[in-house]
Every structure is written in C-alpha cells, then in structure tokens.
Short mmCIF file of C-alpha atoms and ligand atoms in Angstrom, two decimals:
data_model
loop_
_atom_site.label_atom_id
_atom_site.label_comp_id
_atom_site.label_asym_id
_atom_site.label_seq_id
_atom_site.Cartn_x
_atom_site.Cartn_y
_atom_site.Cartn_z
CA MET Q 754 25.10 -7.18 20.03
CA ASN Q 755 28.28 -9.18 19.97
CA THR Q 756 30.64 -10.38 22.70
CA THR Q 757 34.19 -11.62 22.36
CA LEU Q 758 36.27 -13.13 25.12
CA VAL Q 759 40.01 -12.46 25.30
CA LYS Q 760 42.49 -13.26 28.05
CA SER Q 761 44.74 -10.51 29.25
CA GLY Q 762 47.05 -11.43 32.12
CA GLU Q 763 44.89 -12.66 34.97
CA TYR Q 764 41.80 -11.00 33.52
CA SER Q 765 39.10 -12.34 31.27
CA VAL Q 766 38.16 -9.42 29.07
CA ILE Q 767 34.71 -9.51 27.50
CA ILE Q 768 34.47 -7.10 24.60
CA VAL Q 769 30.87 -5.92 24.22
CA GLU Q 770 29.82 -4.42 20.91
CA GLY Q 771 26.64 -2.98 19.45
CA ARG Q 772 23.33 -2.59 21.27
CA VAL Q 773 22.16 -4.29 24.41
CA ASP Q 774 18.40 -3.91 24.68
CA THR Q 775 15.18 -5.85 25.25
CA THR Q 776 15.62 -7.81 22.04
CA ASN Q 777 18.94 -9.37 23.03
CA ALA Q 778 19.36 -8.97 26.79
CA GLY Q 779 18.85 -12.72 27.30
CA GLU Q 780 21.53 -13.53 24.81
CA PHE Q 781 23.87 -11.03 26.43
CA GLU Q 782 23.20 -12.46 29.88
CA LYS Q 783 24.03 -15.96 28.70
CA ALA Q 784 27.25 -14.88 26.99
CA VAL Q 785 28.54 -13.07 30.07
CA MET Q 786 27.31 -15.59 32.64
CA ASP Q 787 29.03 -18.39 30.72
CA VAL Q 788 32.30 -16.61 31.40
CA VAL Q 789 31.39 -15.85 35.01
CA GLU Q 790 30.52 -19.50 35.70
CA SER Q 791 33.61 -20.81 33.92
CA GLY Q 792 35.63 -20.15 37.04
CA THR Q 793 37.29 -16.83 36.26
CA ASP Q 794 37.09 -14.41 39.13
CA LYS Q 795 38.56 -11.36 37.40
CA ILE Q 796 36.46 -9.95 34.62
CA ILE Q 797 36.65 -6.74 32.62
CA LEU Q 798 33.73 -5.71 30.42
CA ASP Q 799 35.27 -3.63 27.64
CA CYS Q 800 32.50 -1.33 26.42
CA THR Q 801 34.39 0.53 23.67
CA GLY Q 802 31.97 -0.76 21.05
CA LEU Q 803 28.81 -0.63 23.15
CA ASN Q 804 26.67 2.10 21.63
CA TYR Q 805 23.20 1.61 23.12
CA ILE Q 806 21.87 0.26 26.37
CA SER Q 807 18.38 0.24 27.85
CA SER Q 808 17.09 -0.84 31.26
CA SER Q 809 16.96 -4.45 30.07
CA GLY Q 810 20.69 -4.30 29.38
CA LEU Q 811 21.47 -2.51 32.64
CA ARG Q 812 19.67 -5.20 34.59
CA ILE Q 813 22.01 -7.81 33.12
CA PHE Q 814 24.99 -5.75 34.25
CA LEU Q 815 23.45 -5.75 37.71
CA ILE Q 816 22.88 -9.52 37.72
CA VAL Q 817 26.51 -10.07 36.73
CA HIS Q 818 27.65 -7.64 39.41
CA LYS Q 819 25.70 -9.44 42.12
CA ARG Q 820 26.94 -12.83 41.02
CA MET Q 821 30.54 -11.63 41.06
CA LEU Q 822 30.06 -10.16 44.52
CA ALA Q 823 28.69 -13.47 45.74
CA LYS Q 824 31.73 -15.20 44.28
CA LYS Q 825 34.00 -12.61 45.84
CA GLY Q 826 35.30 -11.97 42.34
CA CYS Q 827 36.26 -8.72 40.72
CA LEU Q 828 34.25 -7.04 37.96
CA LYS Q 829 35.41 -3.90 36.18
CA LEU Q 830 34.01 -1.90 33.30
CA CYS Q 831 36.12 0.13 30.95
CA SER Q 832 35.97 2.45 27.94
CA LEU Q 833 32.34 3.55 28.17
CA GLN Q 834 31.29 5.87 25.36
CA PRO Q 835 29.99 9.24 26.65
CA GLY Q 836 26.40 8.34 25.74
CA ILE Q 837 26.65 5.08 27.69
CA LYS Q 838 28.35 6.77 30.63
CA GLU Q 839 25.42 9.20 30.67
CA ILE Q 840 22.96 6.32 31.03
CA PHE Q 841 25.06 4.81 33.82
CA ASP Q 842 25.05 8.20 35.57
CA ILE Q 843 21.29 8.70 35.21
CA SER Q 844 20.53 5.24 36.54
CA GLY Q 845 22.97 5.55 39.41
CA PHE Q 846 24.92 2.57 38.06
CA SER Q 847 28.11 4.62 37.91
CA THR Q 848 28.31 4.42 41.69
CA ILE Q 849 27.71 0.67 41.76
CA PHE Q 850 30.40 -0.32 39.27
CA SER Q 851 34.13 0.25 39.09
CA ILE Q 852 34.52 2.11 35.83
CA PHE Q 853 37.86 2.81 34.16
CA PRO Q 854 38.76 4.96 31.18
CA ASP Q 855 40.56 2.12 29.37
CA GLN Q 856 41.50 -1.51 29.71
CA GLN Q 857 45.06 -0.82 30.77
CA THR Q 858 44.02 1.32 33.71
CA ALA Q 859 41.42 -1.27 34.67
CA GLU Q 860 44.02 -4.04 34.74
CA SER Q 861 46.64 -2.12 36.68
CA ASP Q 862 44.23 -0.86 39.35
CA MET R 1048 15.30 28.59 -18.86
CA ILE R 1049 12.07 26.63 -18.60
CA GLN R 1050 8.66 28.20 -18.95
CA THR R 1051 5.26 26.60 -19.23
CA VAL R 1052 2.19 28.51 -20.32
CA ASP R 1053 -1.24 27.13 -19.41
CA LEU R 1054 0.06 23.62 -19.70
CA CYS R 1055 -2.67 20.97 -19.50
CA LYS R 1056 -2.47 17.21 -19.57
CA SER R 1057 -4.97 14.40 -19.21
CA PHE R 1058 -5.09 10.73 -20.00
CA GLY R 1059 -8.53 10.03 -21.47
CA ASN R 1060 -10.98 11.38 -18.91
CA LEU R 1061 -8.36 11.61 -16.19
CA VAL R 1062 -7.15 15.18 -15.83
CA ILE R 1063 -3.61 15.16 -14.46
CA PHE R 1064 -3.01 18.91 -14.38
CA LYS R 1065 -4.56 22.09 -15.69
CA ASN R 1066 -3.05 25.44 -16.57
CA ILE R 1067 0.38 25.03 -15.12
CA ASN R 1068 2.40 28.21 -15.43
CA ILE R 1069 5.88 27.92 -14.10
CA THR R 1070 9.15 29.61 -14.87
CA VAL R 1071 12.54 28.29 -13.91
CA GLN R 1072 15.26 30.86 -14.52
CA LYS R 1073 18.67 30.04 -15.86
CA GLY R 1074 20.81 28.66 -13.04
CA GLU R 1075 17.86 28.18 -10.73
CA CYS R 1076 17.12 24.95 -8.88
CA VAL R 1077 13.45 24.29 -8.27
CA ALA R 1078 12.22 21.43 -6.11
CA VAL R 1079 8.86 19.88 -6.88
CA ILE R 1080 7.06 18.15 -4.03
CA GLY R 1081 3.59 16.74 -3.51
CA PRO R 1082 1.68 13.59 -2.65
CA SER R 1083 2.11 10.47 -4.74
CA GLY R 1084 0.02 10.42 -7.89
CA THR R 1085 -0.44 14.17 -8.20
CA GLY R 1086 1.38 14.24 -11.54
CA LYS R 1087 4.94 15.30 -10.81
CA SER R 1088 6.40 12.66 -13.11
CA VAL R 1089 3.86 13.42 -15.81
CA LEU R 1090 4.72 17.12 -15.53
CA PHE R 1091 8.42 16.40 -15.98
CA ARG R 1092 7.72 14.09 -18.90
CA THR R 1093 5.49 16.69 -20.48
CA ILE R 1094 8.13 19.39 -20.10
CA ALA R 1095 10.55 17.06 -21.89
CA MET R 1096 7.82 16.40 -24.48
CA LEU R 1097 7.89 12.71 -23.67
CA GLU R 1098 4.16 13.24 -23.18
CA LYS R 1099 2.21 15.42 -25.53
CA PRO R 1100 0.34 18.18 -23.68
CA ASP R 1101 -3.39 18.61 -24.41
CA SER R 1102 -2.85 22.34 -24.67
CA GLY R 1103 -0.46 25.03 -23.59
CA GLN R 1104 3.20 25.60 -24.36
CA VAL R 1105 6.61 24.69 -23.05
CA PHE R 1106 9.44 27.12 -23.70
CA ILE R 1107 13.01 25.92 -23.38
CA ASN R 1108 15.50 28.75 -23.55
CA GLY R 1109 12.82 30.84 -25.19
CA THR R 1110 11.81 28.35 -27.88
CA ASP R 1111 8.30 26.88 -27.88
CA ILE R 1112 9.06 23.18 -28.14
CA THR R 1113 5.43 22.15 -28.53
CA ARG R 1114 5.48 23.51 -32.08
CA LYS R 1115 5.17 20.89 -34.79
CA ASP R 1116 8.24 22.05 -36.71
CA ILE R 1117 10.56 21.63 -33.73
CA ASN R 1118 13.20 18.93 -33.87
CA ILE R 1119 12.62 17.55 -30.38
CA ASN R 1120 15.78 15.43 -30.41
CA LYS R 1121 17.80 18.58 -30.89
CA VAL R 1122 16.01 20.14 -27.92
CA ARG R 1123 16.66 17.09 -25.75
CA GLU R 1124 20.38 17.44 -26.27
CA LYS R 1125 20.15 20.52 -24.07
CA LEU R 1126 17.51 19.06 -21.77
CA GLY R 1127 18.69 16.07 -19.72
CA MET R 1128 16.49 13.85 -17.63
CA VAL R 1129 17.38 11.55 -14.74
CA TYR R 1130 14.75 9.08 -13.57
CA GLN R 1131 13.94 7.27 -10.38
CA GLY R 1132 14.91 3.94 -11.91
CA PHE R 1133 18.31 4.81 -13.45
CA HIS R 1134 17.42 3.42 -16.94
CA LEU R 1135 20.96 2.49 -17.95
CA PHE R 1136 21.49 0.23 -20.95
CA SER R 1137 22.23 -3.11 -19.33
CA HIS R 1138 24.18 -4.51 -22.30
CA LEU R 1139 26.59 -1.56 -22.38
CA ASN R 1140 29.35 -0.90 -19.91
CA VAL R 1141 29.55 2.38 -18.00
CA ILE R 1142 31.66 4.31 -20.47
CA ASP R 1143 29.59 3.18 -23.45
CA ASN R 1144 26.42 4.18 -21.65
CA ILE R 1145 27.83 7.67 -21.27
CA THR R 1146 29.28 8.06 -24.77
CA LEU R 1147 26.37 6.52 -26.65
CA ALA R 1148 24.35 9.67 -27.21
CA PRO R 1149 27.19 12.10 -27.98
CA ILE R 1150 28.67 9.70 -30.54
CA LYS R 1151 25.29 8.86 -32.03
CA VAL R 1152 24.32 12.43 -32.70
CA SER R 1153 27.94 12.99 -33.73
CA ILE R 1154 28.55 16.08 -31.68
CA MET R 1155 31.75 14.32 -30.62
CA LYS R 1156 34.27 11.87 -32.04
CA LYS R 1157 34.62 8.63 -30.11
CA GLN R 1158 37.92 9.62 -28.51
CA GLU R 1159 36.71 13.01 -27.47
CA ALA R 1160 33.50 11.53 -26.09
CA GLN R 1161 35.49 9.03 -24.05
CA LYS R 1162 37.74 11.69 -22.66
CA LYS R 1163 34.72 13.72 -21.65
CA ALA R 1164 33.08 10.60 -20.16
CA MET R 1165 36.12 9.97 -17.99
CA GLU R 1166 35.98 13.54 -16.73
CA LEU R 1167 32.34 13.08 -15.85
CA LEU R 1168 33.06 9.77 -14.14
CA SER R 1169 35.71 11.48 -12.10
CA MET R 1170 33.18 14.14 -11.15
CA VAL R 1171 30.79 11.46 -9.86
CA GLY R 1172 33.67 9.53 -8.29
CA LEU R 1173 33.49 6.43 -10.45
CA THR R 1174 36.54 6.40 -12.73
CA GLU R 1175 37.34 2.90 -11.53
CA LYS R 1176 34.04 1.59 -12.79
CA ALA R 1177 34.41 2.75 -16.40
CA SER R 1178 34.32 -0.75 -17.84
CA ALA R 1179 31.87 -2.26 -15.37
CA PHE R 1180 28.37 -3.23 -16.45
CA PRO R 1181 25.32 -1.75 -14.72
CA HIS R 1182 24.45 -4.99 -12.88
CA GLN R 1183 27.90 -4.88 -11.26
CA LEU R 1184 27.13 -1.52 -9.63
CA SER R 1185 25.16 -0.59 -6.55
CA GLY R 1186 21.98 1.43 -6.99
CA GLY R 1187 23.73 4.61 -5.90
CA GLN R 1188 26.55 4.01 -8.35
CA GLN R 1189 24.11 3.31 -11.18
CA GLN R 1190 22.34 6.55 -10.48
CA ARG R 1191 25.64 8.43 -10.48
CA VAL R 1192 26.40 6.93 -13.89
CA ALA R 1193 22.94 8.00 -15.06
CA ILE R 1194 23.73 11.53 -13.94
CA ALA R 1195 27.09 11.46 -15.73
CA ARG R 1196 25.31 10.21 -18.82
CA SER R 1197 22.80 13.04 -18.73
CA LEU R 1198 25.70 15.48 -18.50
CA ALA R 1199 27.55 14.01 -21.49
CA MET R 1200 25.57 16.12 -23.92
CA ASP R 1201 26.44 19.26 -22.01
CA PRO R 1202 22.82 20.12 -21.26
CA ASP R 1203 21.66 23.52 -20.02
CA ILE R 1204 18.86 21.95 -18.05
CA ILE R 1205 18.38 18.70 -16.16
CA LEU R 1206 15.11 17.35 -14.85
CA PHE R 1207 15.59 14.95 -11.94
CA ASP R 1208 12.51 12.86 -11.25
CA GLU R 1209 12.84 11.39 -7.76
CA PRO R 1210 16.48 10.51 -8.31
CA THR R 1211 16.89 8.85 -4.91
CA SER R 1212 13.57 7.24 -4.13
CA ALA R 1213 14.50 3.86 -5.62
CA LEU R 1214 17.70 3.79 -3.62
CA ASP R 1215 18.53 2.10 -0.40
CA PRO R 1216 18.63 4.95 2.18
CA SER R 1217 22.33 4.34 2.76
CA MET R 1218 23.00 5.35 -0.85
CA THR R 1219 20.93 8.48 -1.21
CA GLY R 1220 23.68 10.65 0.27
CA GLU R 1221 26.22 10.00 -2.48
CA VAL R 1222 23.69 10.84 -5.20
CA LEU R 1223 22.40 13.95 -3.45
CA ALA R 1224 25.98 15.17 -3.00
CA ILE R 1225 26.46 15.16 -6.75
CA ILE R 1226 23.18 16.89 -7.46
CA ARG R 1227 24.11 19.51 -4.88
CA LYS R 1228 27.40 20.06 -6.69
CA LEU R 1229 25.55 20.49 -9.99
CA ALA R 1230 23.14 22.99 -8.46
CA ARG R 1231 26.10 25.10 -7.38
CA SER R 1232 27.65 24.88 -10.84
CA GLY R 1233 24.78 26.93 -12.21
CA LEU R 1234 22.93 24.26 -14.15
CA THR R 1235 19.21 24.90 -14.44
CA MET R 1236 17.40 22.12 -12.66
CA MET R 1237 14.02 20.86 -11.60
CA ILE R 1238 13.97 18.06 -9.10
CA SER R 1239 11.09 16.14 -7.65
CA THR R 1240 12.01 14.73 -4.28
CA HIS R 1241 10.76 13.65 -0.91
CA GLU R 1242 14.08 14.53 0.74
CA MET R 1243 13.05 17.60 2.62
CA SER R 1244 16.40 18.58 4.10
CA PHE R 1245 17.95 18.23 0.67
CA ALA R 1246 15.31 20.42 -0.97
CA GLN R 1247 15.84 22.93 1.78
CA ASP R 1248 19.54 22.86 1.11
CA VAL R 1249 19.67 23.23 -2.66
CA ALA R 1250 16.36 24.57 -3.90
CA ASN R 1251 15.94 28.26 -4.67
CA ARG R 1252 12.23 27.61 -4.82
CA VAL R 1253 9.80 24.84 -3.95
CA LEU R 1254 6.62 24.03 -5.83
CA TYR R 1255 3.95 22.05 -4.04
CA ILE R 1256 1.82 20.17 -6.56
CA ASP R 1257 -1.75 19.21 -5.66
CA GLU R 1258 -5.31 19.63 -6.93
CA LYS R 1259 -4.09 19.34 -10.51
CA GLY R 1260 -1.72 22.23 -10.43
CA VAL R 1261 0.82 24.27 -8.52
CA TYR R 1262 -1.06 24.54 -5.25
CA GLU R 1263 1.51 26.61 -3.39
CA GLN R 1264 5.02 27.81 -4.04
CA GLY R 1265 7.71 29.69 -2.19
CA THR R 1266 11.20 29.47 -0.83
CA ALA R 1267 12.15 26.23 0.88
CA HIS R 1268 11.81 28.04 4.18
CA GLU R 1269 8.33 29.32 3.37
CA ILE R 1270 7.05 25.95 2.19
CA PHE R 1271 8.65 23.76 4.83
CA GLN R 1272 8.50 26.02 7.88
CA ASN R 1273 5.49 28.13 7.21
CA PRO R 1274 3.15 26.71 4.57
CA GLN R 1275 0.04 28.84 4.07
CA ARG R 1276 -2.56 26.57 2.53
CA GLU R 1277 -4.39 23.65 4.08
CA LYS R 1278 -3.11 20.80 1.91
CA THR R 1279 0.47 22.00 1.94
CA ARG R 1280 0.35 22.17 5.71
CA MET R 1281 -0.96 18.63 5.95
CA PHE R 1282 1.63 17.30 3.54
CA ILE R 1283 4.54 19.00 5.28
CA ARG R 1284 3.35 17.88 8.67
CA LYS R 1285 3.24 14.28 7.50
CA LEU R 1286 6.76 14.57 6.16
CA LYS R 1287 7.95 15.82 9.49
CA VAL R 1288 6.24 13.27 11.66
CA PHE R 1289 7.19 9.68 12.12
CA SER R 1290 4.30 7.46 13.19
CA TYR R 1291 4.29 3.88 14.30
CA SER R 1292 1.70 1.44 15.65
CA ILE R 1293 2.18 -1.62 17.78
CA THR R 1294 -0.59 -4.18 18.12
CA SER R 1295 1.23 -7.23 19.36
CA ARG R 1296 3.87 -8.04 21.95
CA GLY R 1297 5.80 -9.86 19.28
CA PHE R 1298 6.34 -6.71 17.21
CA ASP R 1299 9.73 -6.23 15.59
CA MET R 1300 11.63 -3.74 17.72
CA VAL R 1301 14.77 -4.04 15.64
CA ALA R 1302 12.90 -2.96 12.51
CA MET R 1303 11.20 -0.16 14.44
CA ASN R 1304 14.56 1.16 15.58
CA VAL R 1305 15.96 1.08 12.05
CA GLN R 1306 13.01 3.15 10.85
CA ILE R 1307 13.43 5.64 13.68
CA GLU R 1308 17.08 5.98 12.82
CA LEU R 1309 16.36 6.66 9.14
CA PHE R 1310 13.77 9.27 10.06
CA CYS R 1311 16.18 11.01 12.42
CA GLN R 1312 19.01 10.99 9.92
CA LYS R 1313 16.87 13.02 7.53
CA TYR R 1314 17.00 15.82 10.10
CA ASN R 1315 20.67 15.38 10.95
CA ILE R 1316 19.74 14.43 14.49
CA ASP R 1317 22.91 13.28 16.24
CA SER R 1318 23.36 9.72 17.40
CA ARG R 1319 23.17 10.62 21.08
CA LYS R 1320 19.71 12.06 20.60
CA ILE R 1321 18.65 9.14 18.43
CA ASN R 1322 19.66 6.84 21.29
CA HIS R 1323 17.59 8.90 23.70
CA ILE R 1324 14.54 8.67 21.44
CA GLN R 1325 14.93 4.93 21.08
CA LEU R 1326 15.53 4.55 24.80
CA VAL R 1327 12.42 6.51 25.77
CA LEU R 1328 10.31 4.48 23.38
CA GLU R 1329 11.75 1.13 24.38
CA GLU R 1330 11.19 1.88 28.07
CA LEU R 1331 7.65 3.17 27.50
CA ILE R 1332 6.74 0.15 25.43
CA LEU R 1333 8.11 -2.19 28.10
CA GLU R 1334 6.31 -0.30 30.83
CA VAL R 1335 2.97 -0.33 29.07
CA SER R 1336 3.10 -3.84 27.64
CA GLY R 1337 4.34 -5.29 30.93
CA GLU R 1338 1.49 -3.66 32.82
CA ALA R 1339 -1.15 -4.76 30.36
CA GLU R 1340 0.20 -8.29 30.22
CA GLY R 1341 -2.50 -10.82 29.47
CA LYS R 1342 -5.19 -8.29 30.33
CA GLN R 1343 -5.99 -7.03 26.91
CA GLN R 1344 -4.67 -6.60 23.45
CA LEU R 1345 -1.79 -4.22 23.11
CA LYS R 1346 -2.59 -1.05 21.24
CA ILE R 1347 0.15 1.54 21.13
CA ASP R 1348 0.55 4.40 18.67
CA PHE R 1349 3.34 6.89 18.81
CA THR R 1350 4.69 9.75 16.78
CA ILE R 1351 8.07 11.43 16.72
CA GLU R 1352 8.19 15.01 15.56
CA HIS R 1353 11.21 17.19 15.05
CA SER R 1354 10.80 20.84 15.88
CA GLU R 1355 13.52 22.66 14.00
CA GLU R 1356 12.87 26.00 15.67
CA LYS R 1357 13.40 24.61 19.15
CA GLY R 1358 15.84 21.88 18.16
CA GLU R 1359 13.61 19.52 20.11
CA ILE R 1360 12.08 16.13 19.63
CA LEU R 1361 8.45 15.69 20.60
CA ILE R 1362 7.23 12.19 21.30
CA THR R 1363 3.52 11.52 21.62
CA PHE R 1364 2.86 8.06 22.96
CA CYS R 1365 -0.71 6.75 23.18
CA TYR R 1366 -2.09 3.50 24.51
CA GLU R 1367 -5.59 2.29 25.08
CA GLY R 1368 -6.94 0.64 28.18
CA GLU R 1369 -7.27 1.49 31.83
CA PHE R 1370 -5.75 4.57 33.39
CA GLN R 1371 -2.04 3.92 33.72
CA ASN R 1372 0.42 6.66 34.54
CA PRO R 1373 3.92 5.23 34.55
CA PHE R 1374 5.30 8.45 36.05
CA GLU R 1375 3.51 7.65 39.30
CA HIS R 1376 6.05 5.56 41.11
CA GLU R 1377 4.94 2.08 42.05
CA GLU R 1378 6.31 0.14 44.97
CA GLU R 1379 7.03 -3.02 43.06
CA GLY R 1380 9.84 -3.27 40.55
CA ASP R 1381 13.05 -1.27 40.26
CA ASN R 1382 11.49 1.55 38.23
CA LEU R 1383 14.70 1.67 36.20
CA GLY R 1384 12.98 2.33 32.88
CA MET R 1385 11.15 5.38 34.19
CA VAL R 1386 14.32 6.66 35.86
CA LEU R 1387 16.00 6.59 32.45
CA ILE R 1388 13.07 8.27 30.71
CA THR R 1389 12.81 11.11 33.19
CA GLY R 1390 16.60 11.39 33.11
CA VAL R 1391 16.86 12.04 29.39
CA ALA R 1392 13.59 13.98 28.89
CA LYS R 1393 13.32 17.75 29.14
CA ASN R 1394 9.59 17.59 29.88
CA PHE R 1395 7.07 14.86 30.33
CA SER R 1396 3.36 14.60 31.02
CA HIS R 1397 0.56 12.07 31.11
CA LYS R 1398 -3.14 12.43 30.55
CA TYR R 1399 -6.10 10.07 30.38
CA GLU R 1400 -9.15 10.72 28.24
CA ASP R 1401 -11.85 8.48 26.79
CA GLY R 1402 -10.04 5.25 27.61
CA ARG R 1403 -6.83 6.50 26.14
CA ASN R 1404 -3.56 7.30 27.87
CA THR R 1405 -1.36 9.92 26.21
CA ILE R 1406 2.20 10.66 27.19
CA ASN R 1407 4.04 13.67 25.83
CA ILE R 1408 7.79 13.80 26.11
CA ASN R 1409 10.24 16.43 24.88
CA ILE R 1410 13.84 15.52 24.35
N1 ATP Y 1664 0.76 6.82 -19.39
C1 ATP Y 1664 -0.23 7.00 -18.53
N2 ATP Y 1664 -1.49 6.66 -18.84
C2 ATP Y 1664 -2.51 6.86 -17.97
N3 ATP Y 1664 -2.36 7.40 -16.74
C3 ATP Y 1664 -1.14 7.74 -16.37
C4 ATP Y 1664 0.00 7.56 -17.21
N4 ATP Y 1664 1.10 8.00 -16.55
C5 ATP Y 1664 0.67 8.43 -15.36
N5 ATP Y 1664 -0.67 8.27 -15.24
C6 ATP Y 1664 -1.47 8.67 -14.07
O1 ATP Y 1664 -1.19 10.03 -13.81
C7 ATP Y 1664 -1.28 10.30 -12.43
C8 ATP Y 1664 -0.03 11.01 -11.96
O2 ATP Y 1664 1.08 10.12 -12.01
P1 ATP Y 1664 2.56 10.56 -11.70
O3 ATP Y 1664 3.41 9.35 -11.93
O4 ATP Y 1664 2.90 11.77 -12.46
O5 ATP Y 1664 2.48 10.90 -10.15
P2 ATP Y 1664 3.65 11.45 -9.23
O6 ATP Y 1664 3.19 12.73 -8.67
O7 ATP Y 1664 4.92 11.42 -9.99
O8 ATP Y 1664 3.66 10.38 -8.06
P3 ATP Y 1664 4.92 9.76 -7.25
O9 ATP Y 1664 5.22 10.74 -6.15
O10 ATP Y 1664 4.36 8.48 -6.69
O11 ATP Y 1664 6.03 9.55 -8.21
C9 ATP Y 1664 -1.49 8.95 -11.75
O12 ATP Y 1664 -2.84 8.85 -11.42
C10 ATP Y 1664 -1.09 7.98 -12.82
O13 ATP Y 1664 -1.79 6.77 -12.66
MG1 MG Y 1665 6.74 10.32 -9.82
#
C-alpha cells in the first residue's frame, strides 16, 4: 500500500496504490485521516492503482466518509478497477460513495 | 533416441533404481516427475554415464554407451545436460562459457564457434550479455546461458534436470519458454520438473518415478488428470493442493498471500480470482481469530485446490474449538467480511465434527 497526495485545483487528490488489507489498514487510515484533518474539505481518492481491498480496508473508507460528512466536506472516489468496483458493489459501498470513472469527471462534477 | 535396458543403480547397499526400461524416441519430450529423493537426478546422470550403472545398458542413438570401448566424451557431444544449479564457469564470460567445449574438441574454429554462440545467445535473448560474467547475471539469465552452452555442440539430445527449481519463481517463465521452443524444434529431451502446467504443455509423455523404478507412465493428461496407481495419485494430489497452517495471531499474512499467488500462477488463475481467494481467506481468518480472541490458541488449517475440469477453486478451511458458524448472522458487528465471502463464493457450507469446524467454499 502506498498513498501520495497531490493538489488539483480545489481538490486534494490522494492516490492509493497496491493492497489495502488487514496488514496495513491502520497505516492507510492514518495517511488519509492526516489529509482529512489538515483542513481540506474536498478530497478525491484516486484508486487507479488500488488492486486489492478487504473488509478492513473498506471500513477505513467508511470512517473517512463519516468524518467528511460530519465536516460537511466532499469525498469522491475515482478510477476503481473492475475487481475493486465488484467488491464495492457486493458490500453495498457503491451506493454510499460518489464514484467517478476518472479524476477529471470527479473534479468537474 | 534414448533407450535403457534393465538399468540398475545403487550406492553401496542403497538401491536407487532397479530394471529401468525406458525409450525416448527421436524428437520426443519426456517429463520425469516423482517425490524428492526417488532417483531422478541419479537416473539422468546414469543415462549420461556420469554414474556407472551396476548393470543394464543405455543406448544413445542405437549405440550401447555402457560398453568399455566407447569414447564417452564423443557420446556426450551429442548428449547435452542442463542442471538445476547452472554450473557455468565463473571465471569465463558468457561467450567463452559457450565456446569452450566446441573449441576444445576442435569441432569448430574460434571464429565459427563465436558466431554460433552469438546465434544461440540471440535464441535465448541474451546477445547483450555476451561479455558479462556469470555473477553479473540473474539466475534465469545464467540458466539461459547454460542452455545455450549445452546447444553449442549441436546435440541430438538434452537432459534437463530440474532446470528451474533453483530459480526465483519470477524467473522460471523465461527459462521454460526457451525449453518449450526447443521441444518444438524437434530436439529429443528428458526433463525432470515439478512444474506441472509446463510438463502438461510440452511433454509427449510423463514418467512417474517411485519405488525404485518407473511406477507409472502415460500422457500428461493421463498422469495429471487421471493417475491410476496409489502413489501417483497421492503425489499428483499434493502438487495440486496448496496447504497452509496458522497457529498464532501474529502469523505473516503478507507471506501467506505471496505463496497463494505463486500457487495460483502455476495454474494460470487470473488475478481477479486470486484476489477472491485471498479475500475469502483473509475474511475467514479475521472472523475466526476475532471470535476466538483470548479464549484459546488459534489453530487454522486450510487448503486451496484447483479443479481444472470445473474451472473452480475449492477452499477447505478448518479450525478447532467450539462450534462457530460464521454464516449464521450475528447481531453485533457489521458482518462485512461474511457479506464479501458470500458475495464472491459460488457455494459455501459449514460443518462441525469432533471439535472441529470445517468450511467449504467454491469460487
Ligand atoms: N553420489 C551419491 N552417493 C550416495 N548416494 C547418493 C549419491 N547421489 C545421490 N544419492 C542418493 O540417491 C537418492 C536419489 O537421489 P536423487 O538426487 O537422484 O533424487 P531426486 O529424485 O533427483 O530428488 P530431487 O527431486 O530432490 O532432485 C538419494 O537418496 C540420494 O541421497
Ligand atoms: Mg534431482
């Protein structure tokens, strides 16, 4: 798992790569929450490079989602690989999150 | 052509094999499989007369090479051998490793030998490494050089003794690709290997070695899909099944996942399915270890089996302790893990017997 933060217009884009599972969910949570708590209220999680996620990873997505809601911020996901989209569908997470095909669409929505 | 007649070999009192009678026709590729220590390497070495048989004969292209008046070096020019451990000359660069033998036995002038060596290097995709030394090459590259070297003498036959088992799994593919190419070119080959899908791909015939001889033989399909005898069945089943045990909460899940991935790659299982397998296991492990927290020692065993006929993965997941059926929804918790498991599985079931929970899942 690896995260990189880039600024794009008014958005903070967090690029998530690799696997998010039980072994690194804590690390992932910290990396994302650091950005959330840094004051940005518009965040995009770019999942182009995310190739595995388990329930431990999904729960972090949910924590971030709730925190952003509480802050009245805006959280978007983009570029989910088909296998990841499948997991979001199975878990019902697809209906919770705003998911976009790519970063550009996410920003302009 | 290779033929052995009642070939026997022992070391002191230790009988390695008795009365081996095999024939490998010109242009045929025969895979030799069997448990470790059953004498596959000794058989290959005996065929090459690197070991002296106790009795019996070895015919190479019709000539009995066990005869005393045979010039074995002459025979070996037509009989190449590639070993598990590459065996390159470390003080010679790649091109000199390849040209050494042809120049030494003066079947070729230096220039001609070098030209031929460059052709061979191009065949194994290593022209750029001609002047590199073995220690500057990866294992896969060294083995490709070793193959090029064995081809320098223009052999009719090559014996490959576990050519990929000393390699990092990421490098076996490049070596197998070259051997596959050679098999198609009509070279006569024997190859001992544990790479089942490879043997299935290239071998005209598979010999299963056990109980000091050829225990069973047949086409790759017959041996791998439908073995007839007890020991062959057990051996093939073990090859097809991945097993893993977990006895502590601090087990290394990253290492486990790497092993699962390697196992799946052997069967060309796509990455989506590999993810599903890993997901099911991760969620089951979390479910079971969370539940048993502090109560008792963790004891989980699971196997992954690939059924080629059905194109399915069968996971058998066992854990000791009290009755615990994770498919029965509990009030507490979000149940997310089980939602994912039942979402990706085709079938699932749980049973409890003699203090042991068993979950079967098909993917
Ligand atoms: N030079 C030797 N002297 C004595 N015993 C030997 C010698 N070489 C091999 N052996 C024994 O012969 C038996 C067969 O060994 P061999 O290396 O042929 O097994 P193998 O089938 O190739 O196993 P693996 O799959 O592990 O390569 C072993 O018990 C080994 O210890
Ligand atoms: Mg051996």
